[in-house]
Amino acid sequence: MQPLTLDGRVIAKAIREDLSRRVCAIKSQGLDISLASIVVGDDQSSLIYQSSNAKSCVKVGITPITIIMNSTTTTQQLLDTIHQLNEDVNVCGIILHHPLPKHIDERACFDAIRCDKDVDGVNTSNFGRLALGLPCMYPSTPLSIMTILDYYGIQLIGKHVAVVGRSAILGKPVSLLMLARHATVTICHSRTTNLQAVLGNADIVVACVGKSNLIGKECLKEGVVLIDAGYNEGNVGDIDIDSCMPICSAYTPVPGGVGPVTVSMLLQQTVQSAENRLRNN
Ligand code: NAP
């Protein structure tokens, strides 16, 4: 039987329609909802991602604020910019793109973003709250993965999930979210010995590595669900999906799987932040 395609574009469209309605309601209450996005330097993938996010904002009625700072920007100058955005009432979300130039104190800058505007869940407080299962702003890609699984009704309780990758923005938080939903989670990384044996036991594999076609069918269990967050040169994921087709029961394509939903999650959390503000005023 053909595996089920977990189509991120379908989900993203449904979310955008919902967000457009919510943005109209927010604007009718006098808030010109904006999402600010800062790139420092000339990292091409950050600039492309920033511009594509800005287009997505416009589609749902959010005003994008695009800030590009030169690569000699100091930590203090970046902190000053973040503080200004924190104070701006119309700014409901702030994204600081990674990577930053090496001389910048990245953690200080992430932590300077006001928690309720931290729509990519990068500050220490939001990460801690996520780990404790408290309400918070989530990193967008882990939230995208959970949204895809929920949309297609893929159950997590009691399932063995292998997450490959342990970055603070992806592998670790998605593992915590899966654990909170009662999955049994194994986190793998570059020093994991016998990765194939771990993958062979998994009901769901989440790949967040950044290595083209690292995972192939040889090691996988029949009926496995494959979630590929990897995005590598040439629009290729971390999973060699062609070889896995006869074995898996469902998979996210690359492109068109995790990526489009991730952008929607940034917008959704921006809208959520605006609604919370209006409710609390
Ligand atoms: P990252 O910070 O470079 O982390 C990569 C992780 O993969 C690390 O934990 C590393 O282990 C692990 N790893 C490297 N080689 C491995 C191997 N051979 N076997 C097992 N684990 C290995 O990357 P990231 O920021 O998490 O991003 C990962 C991928 O997701 C990239 O392709 C990125 O483009 C993509 N991404 C996609 C989205 C989206 O919305 N679709 C969003 C963000 C990122 P160590 O910790 O031991 O080094």
CSV table of C-alpha atoms and ligand atoms in Angstrom, one decimal:
chain,number,residue,atom,x,y,z
A,1,MET,CA,0.0,0.0,0.0
A,2,GLN,CA,1.2,3.6,-0.7
A,3,PRO,CA,2.3,5.4,2.4
A,4,LEU,CA,0.3,8.5,3.5
A,5,THR,CA,1.9,11.8,2.5
A,6,LEU,CA,1.9,14.2,5.5
A,7,ASP,CA,1.3,17.3,3.4
A,8,GLY,CA,2.5,20.4,5.1
A,9,ARG,CA,1.2,22.7,2.4
A,10,VAL,CA,-2.4,21.6,3.1
A,11,ILE,CA,-2.0,22.3,6.8
A,12,ALA,CA,-0.3,25.6,6.2
A,13,LYS,CA,-3.2,26.8,4.0
A,14,ALA,CA,-5.8,25.9,6.6
A,15,ILE,CA,-3.8,27.7,9.3
A,16,ARG,CA,-3.3,30.8,7.2
A,17,GLU,CA,-7.1,31.0,6.6
A,18,ASP,CA,-7.8,30.9,10.3
A,19,LEU,CA,-5.0,33.5,11.0
A,20,SER,CA,-6.4,35.9,8.4
A,21,ARG,CA,-9.7,36.0,10.3
A,22,ARG,CA,-8.0,36.4,13.6
A,23,VAL,CA,-5.7,39.2,12.3
A,24,CYS,CA,-8.8,41.2,11.1
A,25,ALA,CA,-10.3,40.9,14.5
A,26,ILE,CA,-7.1,42.1,16.2
A,27,LYS,CA,-6.8,45.1,13.8
A,28,SER,CA,-10.4,46.1,14.5
A,29,GLN,CA,-9.3,46.6,18.1
A,30,GLY,CA,-6.6,49.1,17.1
A,31,LEU,CA,-3.5,47.0,17.1
A,32,ASP,CA,-1.4,47.0,13.9
A,33,ILE,CA,0.0,43.6,14.4
A,34,SER,CA,3.7,43.4,13.3
A,35,LEU,CA,6.4,40.7,13.2
A,36,ALA,CA,9.9,41.9,13.4
A,37,SER,CA,12.7,39.9,11.9
A,38,ILE,CA,16.4,40.7,12.4
A,39,VAL,CA,19.3,39.3,10.4
A,40,VAL,CA,22.9,40.3,11.3
A,41,GLY,CA,25.4,39.9,8.5
A,42,ASP,CA,24.9,38.4,5.0
A,43,ASP,CA,24.1,34.8,5.7
A,44,GLN,CA,22.2,33.9,2.5
A,45,SER,CA,19.9,31.2,4.0
A,46,SER,CA,18.8,33.6,6.8
A,47,LEU,CA,18.1,36.4,4.2
A,48,ILE,CA,16.1,34.0,2.0
A,49,TYR,CA,14.1,32.7,5.1
A,50,GLN,CA,13.5,36.3,6.3
A,51,SER,CA,12.2,37.4,2.9
A,52,SER,CA,9.9,34.4,2.6
A,53,ASN,CA,8.6,35.0,6.2
A,54,ALA,CA,7.8,38.6,5.2
A,55,LYS,CA,5.7,37.4,2.2
A,56,SER,CA,3.9,34.9,4.5
A,57,CYS,CA,3.1,37.8,7.0
A,58,VAL,CA,1.6,39.9,4.2
A,59,LYS,CA,-0.7,37.0,3.1
A,60,VAL,CA,-2.4,37.0,6.5
A,61,GLY,CA,-2.4,40.7,7.1
A,62,ILE,CA,0.6,40.9,9.6
A,63,THR,CA,3.0,43.8,8.9
A,64,PRO,CA,6.5,42.5,8.5
A,65,ILE,CA,9.3,44.6,9.9
A,66,THR,CA,12.6,43.6,8.2
A,67,ILE,CA,15.8,44.6,9.9
A,68,ILE,CA,19.2,43.8,8.3
A,69,MET,CA,22.2,44.9,10.4
A,70,ASN,CA,25.8,44.8,9.1
A,71,SER,CA,28.2,42.1,10.2
A,72,THR,CA,30.2,44.5,12.4
A,73,THR,CA,27.2,45.2,14.6
A,74,THR,CA,28.2,44.9,18.3
A,75,THR,CA,26.2,42.9,20.9
A,76,GLN,CA,25.2,46.2,22.5
A,77,GLN,CA,23.8,47.6,19.2
A,78,LEU,CA,21.9,44.4,18.7
A,79,LEU,CA,20.5,44.5,22.3
A,80,ASP,CA,19.5,48.2,21.8
A,81,THR,CA,17.5,47.2,18.6
A,82,ILE,CA,15.8,44.3,20.5
A,83,HIS,CA,14.9,46.6,23.4
A,84,GLN,CA,13.3,49.1,21.0
A,85,LEU,CA,11.2,46.3,19.5
A,86,ASN,CA,10.3,45.1,22.9
A,87,GLU,CA,8.9,48.5,23.7
A,88,ASP,CA,7.0,48.9,20.4
A,89,VAL,CA,3.3,48.2,21.1
A,90,ASN,CA,2.5,47.0,17.6
A,91,VAL,CA,5.4,44.5,17.5
A,92,CYS,CA,3.9,41.2,18.6
A,93,GLY,CA,6.7,38.9,17.6
A,94,ILE,CA,10.5,39.2,17.2
A,95,ILE,CA,12.7,36.7,15.3
A,96,LEU,CA,16.5,36.9,15.6
A,97,HIS,CA,18.0,34.8,12.8
A,98,HIS,CA,20.7,32.3,13.5
A,99,PRO,CA,23.7,32.1,12.8
A,100,LEU,CA,25.0,35.4,14.2
A,101,PRO,CA,28.5,36.7,13.7
A,102,LYS,CA,30.9,34.9,16.2
A,103,HIS,CA,31.7,38.1,18.2
A,104,ILE,CA,28.1,38.6,19.2
A,105,ASP,CA,26.9,37.2,22.5
A,106,GLU,CA,24.1,35.1,21.0
A,107,ARG,CA,22.6,33.9,24.3
A,108,ALA,CA,22.4,37.5,25.7
A,109,CYS,CA,20.6,38.6,22.6
A,110,PHE,CA,18.1,35.7,22.5
A,111,ASP,CA,17.4,36.3,26.2
A,112,ALA,CA,16.8,40.0,25.6
A,113,ILE,CA,13.7,39.2,23.5
A,114,ARG,CA,10.6,39.8,25.7
A,115,CYS,CA,9.2,36.3,26.5
A,116,ASP,CA,5.7,37.1,25.1
A,117,LYS,CA,7.3,38.3,21.8
A,118,ASP,CA,9.7,35.4,21.5
A,119,VAL,CA,7.7,33.7,18.7
A,120,ASP,CA,10.5,31.3,17.8
A,121,GLY,CA,10.9,30.1,21.4
A,122,VAL,CA,14.7,30.9,21.7
A,123,ASN,CA,15.0,32.4,25.1
A,124,THR,CA,16.0,30.5,28.2
A,125,SER,CA,12.8,31.2,30.0
A,126,ASN,CA,10.6,29.8,27.2
A,127,PHE,CA,12.8,26.7,26.9
A,128,GLY,CA,12.6,26.1,30.6
A,129,ARG,CA,8.8,26.5,30.6
A,130,LEU,CA,8.6,24.1,27.7
A,131,ALA,CA,10.7,21.5,29.6
A,132,LEU,CA,8.4,21.9,32.6
A,133,GLY,CA,5.2,21.6,30.5
A,134,LEU,CA,4.1,25.2,31.3
A,135,PRO,CA,2.4,27.5,28.8
A,136,CYS,CA,5.1,29.2,26.7
A,137,MET,CA,6.2,30.3,23.2
A,138,TYR,CA,7.5,27.2,21.4
A,139,PRO,CA,10.3,26.9,18.9
A,140,SER,CA,8.5,26.9,15.5
A,141,THR,CA,9.9,23.7,13.9
A,142,PRO,CA,9.1,21.4,16.9
A,143,LEU,CA,5.7,22.9,17.1
A,144,SER,CA,5.3,22.3,13.4
A,145,ILE,CA,6.1,18.6,13.8
A,146,MET,CA,3.6,18.2,16.6
A,147,THR,CA,0.9,20.0,14.5
A,148,ILE,CA,1.5,17.7,11.6
A,149,LEU,CA,1.2,14.6,13.7
A,150,ASP,CA,-2.0,15.9,15.3
A,151,TYR,CA,-3.5,17.0,12.0
A,152,TYR,CA,-3.1,13.5,10.6
A,153,GLY,CA,-4.2,11.8,13.9
A,154,ILE,CA,-0.9,10.0,14.5
A,155,GLN,CA,-0.9,8.9,18.1
A,156,LEU,CA,2.1,9.2,20.3
A,157,ILE,CA,1.1,7.5,23.6
A,158,GLY,CA,3.4,4.5,24.2
A,159,LYS,CA,5.1,4.8,20.8
A,160,HIS,CA,8.9,4.6,20.5
A,161,VAL,CA,10.2,7.8,18.9
A,162,ALA,CA,13.8,8.1,17.7
A,163,VAL,CA,14.8,11.8,17.3
A,164,VAL,CA,18.0,12.2,15.4
A,165,GLY,CA,19.7,15.5,16.3
A,166,ARG,CA,19.8,17.3,19.7
A,167,SER,CA,20.0,21.0,18.8
A,168,ALA,CA,18.5,23.5,21.3
A,169,ILE,CA,16.1,24.8,18.6
A,170,LEU,CA,14.9,21.5,17.2
A,171,GLY,CA,16.1,18.0,18.4
A,172,LYS,CA,15.9,18.7,22.2
A,173,PRO,CA,12.6,20.6,22.3
A,174,VAL,CA,10.8,18.2,19.9
A,175,SER,CA,12.0,15.3,22.1
A,176,LEU,CA,10.5,17.1,25.2
A,177,LEU,CA,7.2,17.7,23.4
A,178,MET,CA,7.0,14.0,22.4
A,179,LEU,CA,7.8,13.0,26.0
A,180,ALA,CA,5.1,15.2,27.3
A,181,ARG,CA,2.7,13.3,25.0
A,182,HIS,CA,3.7,10.0,26.6
A,183,ALA,CA,6.0,8.7,23.8
A,184,THR,CA,9.2,6.8,24.8
A,185,VAL,CA,11.9,9.0,23.3
A,186,THR,CA,15.5,8.1,22.3
A,187,ILE,CA,17.6,11.1,21.3
A,188,CYS,CA,20.4,10.4,18.9
A,189,HIS,CA,23.4,12.5,17.9
A,190,SER,CA,26.8,12.4,16.2
A,191,ARG,CA,28.3,10.2,19.0
A,192,THR,CA,25.4,7.7,19.1
A,193,THR,CA,26.8,4.2,18.6
A,194,ASN,CA,24.8,1.9,16.4
A,195,LEU,CA,22.2,4.4,15.2
A,196,GLN,CA,20.8,1.8,12.9
A,197,ALA,CA,19.7,-0.4,15.9
A,198,VAL,CA,17.9,2.5,17.6
A,199,LEU,CA,16.1,3.4,14.4
A,200,GLY,CA,15.2,-0.2,13.8
A,201,ASN,CA,13.1,-0.1,17.1
A,202,ALA,CA,11.3,3.1,16.3
A,203,ASP,CA,7.6,3.6,15.5
A,204,ILE,CA,8.3,7.2,14.5
A,205,VAL,CA,11.6,8.6,13.3
A,206,VAL,CA,12.2,12.4,13.5
A,207,ALA,CA,15.2,13.5,11.5
A,208,CYS,CA,16.8,16.9,12.4
A,209,VAL,CA,20.4,16.5,11.4
A,210,GLY,CA,21.2,18.5,8.2
A,211,LYS,CA,22.8,15.6,6.3
A,212,SER,CA,21.4,14.6,2.9
A,213,ASN,CA,19.8,11.2,2.9
A,214,LEU,CA,21.5,10.1,6.1
A,215,ILE,CA,18.6,7.7,6.9
A,216,GLY,CA,17.7,4.9,4.5
A,217,LYS,CA,15.3,1.9,4.5
A,218,GLU,CA,18.0,-0.6,5.6
A,219,CYS,CA,17.5,0.1,9.3
A,220,LEU,CA,13.8,0.9,9.6
A,221,LYS,CA,10.9,-1.1,11.0
A,222,GLU,CA,7.9,-1.9,8.7
A,223,GLY,CA,5.1,0.7,9.1
A,224,VAL,CA,7.4,3.4,10.6
A,225,VAL,CA,6.3,7.1,10.4
A,226,LEU,CA,9.0,9.3,9.0
A,227,ILE,CA,9.2,13.0,9.8
A,228,ASP,CA,12.0,14.8,8.0
A,229,ALA,CA,12.9,18.3,9.3
A,230,GLY,CA,16.2,18.3,7.5
A,231,TYR,CA,16.7,20.8,4.7
A,232,ASN,CA,19.8,20.4,2.6
A,233,GLU,CA,21.2,21.8,-0.6
A,234,GLY,CA,19.2,20.8,-3.6
A,235,ASN,CA,15.9,20.6,-1.6
A,236,VAL,CA,16.9,17.3,-0.1
A,237,GLY,CA,16.0,16.0,3.4
A,238,ASP,CA,17.8,13.8,5.9
A,239,ILE,CA,15.8,10.7,4.9
A,240,ASP,CA,16.2,8.9,1.6
A,241,ILE,CA,12.5,8.8,1.1
A,242,ASP,CA,12.5,7.0,-2.2
A,243,SER,CA,14.2,4.0,-0.7
A,244,CYS,CA,11.8,4.1,2.3
A,245,MET,CA,8.5,4.3,0.4
A,246,PRO,CA,7.9,0.5,0.5
A,247,ILE,CA,8.5,0.3,4.3
A,248,CYS,CA,7.0,3.5,5.9
A,249,SER,CA,3.3,4.0,6.6
A,250,ALA,CA,3.5,7.8,6.4
A,251,TYR,CA,6.1,10.5,5.7
A,252,THR,CA,6.7,14.2,5.3
A,253,PRO,CA,8.0,15.2,1.9
A,254,VAL,CA,10.9,17.6,1.4
A,255,PRO,CA,10.0,20.2,0.3
A,256,GLY,CA,6.4,20.6,1.3
A,257,GLY,CA,6.3,18.9,4.7
A,258,VAL,CA,7.7,20.4,7.9
A,259,GLY,CA,8.9,23.7,6.3
A,260,PRO,CA,5.6,25.3,5.3
A,261,VAL,CA,4.0,24.5,8.7
A,262,THR,CA,7.0,26.0,10.5
A,263,VAL,CA,6.4,29.4,8.9
A,264,SER,CA,2.7,29.1,9.9
A,265,MET,CA,3.7,28.4,13.5
A,266,LEU,CA,5.7,31.7,13.6
A,267,LEU,CA,2.7,33.6,12.4
A,268,GLN,CA,0.3,31.7,14.7
A,269,GLN,CA,2.4,32.5,17.8
A,270,THR,CA,2.5,36.2,16.7
A,271,VAL,CA,-1.2,36.2,16.5
A,272,GLN,CA,-1.5,34.4,19.8
A,273,SER,CA,0.8,37.0,21.4
A,274,ALA,CA,-1.4,39.9,20.1
A,275,GLU,CA,-4.6,38.2,21.3
A,276,ASN,CA,-3.1,37.6,24.8
A,277,ARG,CA,-2.0,41.3,24.9
A,278,LEU,CA,-5.5,42.5,24.0
A,279,ARG,CA,-7.1,40.2,26.5
A,280,ASN,CA,-4.8,41.3,29.3
A,281,ASN,CA,-5.2,45.1,28.7
B,1,NAP,P1,22.4,21.5,14.1
B,1,NAP,O1,22.3,22.5,15.2
B,1,NAP,O2,23.6,21.5,13.2
B,1,NAP,O3,22.2,20.1,14.8
B,1,NAP,C1,22.4,18.9,14.1
B,1,NAP,C2,22.3,17.7,15.0
B,1,NAP,O4,22.5,16.6,14.2
B,1,NAP,C3,23.3,17.7,16.1
B,1,NAP,O5,22.7,17.4,17.3
B,1,NAP,C4,24.3,16.6,15.7
B,1,NAP,O6,24.9,15.9,16.8
B,1,NAP,C5,23.4,15.7,14.9
B,1,NAP,N1,24.2,14.9,13.9
B,1,NAP,C6,25.2,15.3,13.1
B,1,NAP,N2,25.6,14.3,12.4
B,1,NAP,C7,25.0,13.2,12.8
B,1,NAP,C8,25.1,11.8,12.4
B,1,NAP,N3,25.9,11.4,11.5
B,1,NAP,N4,24.3,10.9,13.1
B,1,NAP,C9,23.4,11.4,14.1
B,1,NAP,N5,23.3,12.7,14.4
B,1,NAP,C10,24.1,13.6,13.8
B,1,NAP,O7,21.1,21.6,13.1
B,1,NAP,P2,19.6,22.2,13.4
B,1,NAP,O8,19.6,23.6,13.5
B,1,NAP,O9,19.0,21.4,14.5
B,1,NAP,O10,19.0,21.8,12.0
B,1,NAP,C11,18.9,20.4,11.6
B,1,NAP,C12,18.3,20.3,10.2
B,1,NAP,O11,17.0,20.9,10.2
B,1,NAP,C13,19.0,21.2,9.1
B,1,NAP,O12,18.9,20.5,7.9
B,1,NAP,C14,18.2,22.5,9.0
B,1,NAP,O13,18.3,23.1,7.8
B,1,NAP,C15,16.8,21.9,9.3
B,1,NAP,N6,15.9,22.8,9.8
B,1,NAP,C16,14.7,22.8,9.2
B,1,NAP,C17,13.7,23.6,9.6
B,1,NAP,C18,12.3,23.5,9.0
B,1,NAP,O14,11.4,24.2,9.3
B,1,NAP,N7,12.1,22.5,8.1
B,1,NAP,C19,13.9,24.5,10.7
B,1,NAP,C20,15.1,24.6,11.3
B,1,NAP,C21,16.1,23.7,10.8
B,1,NAP,P3,25.9,16.6,17.8
B,1,NAP,O15,25.0,17.4,18.8
B,1,NAP,O16,26.6,15.5,18.5
B,1,NAP,O17,26.8,17.6,17.1
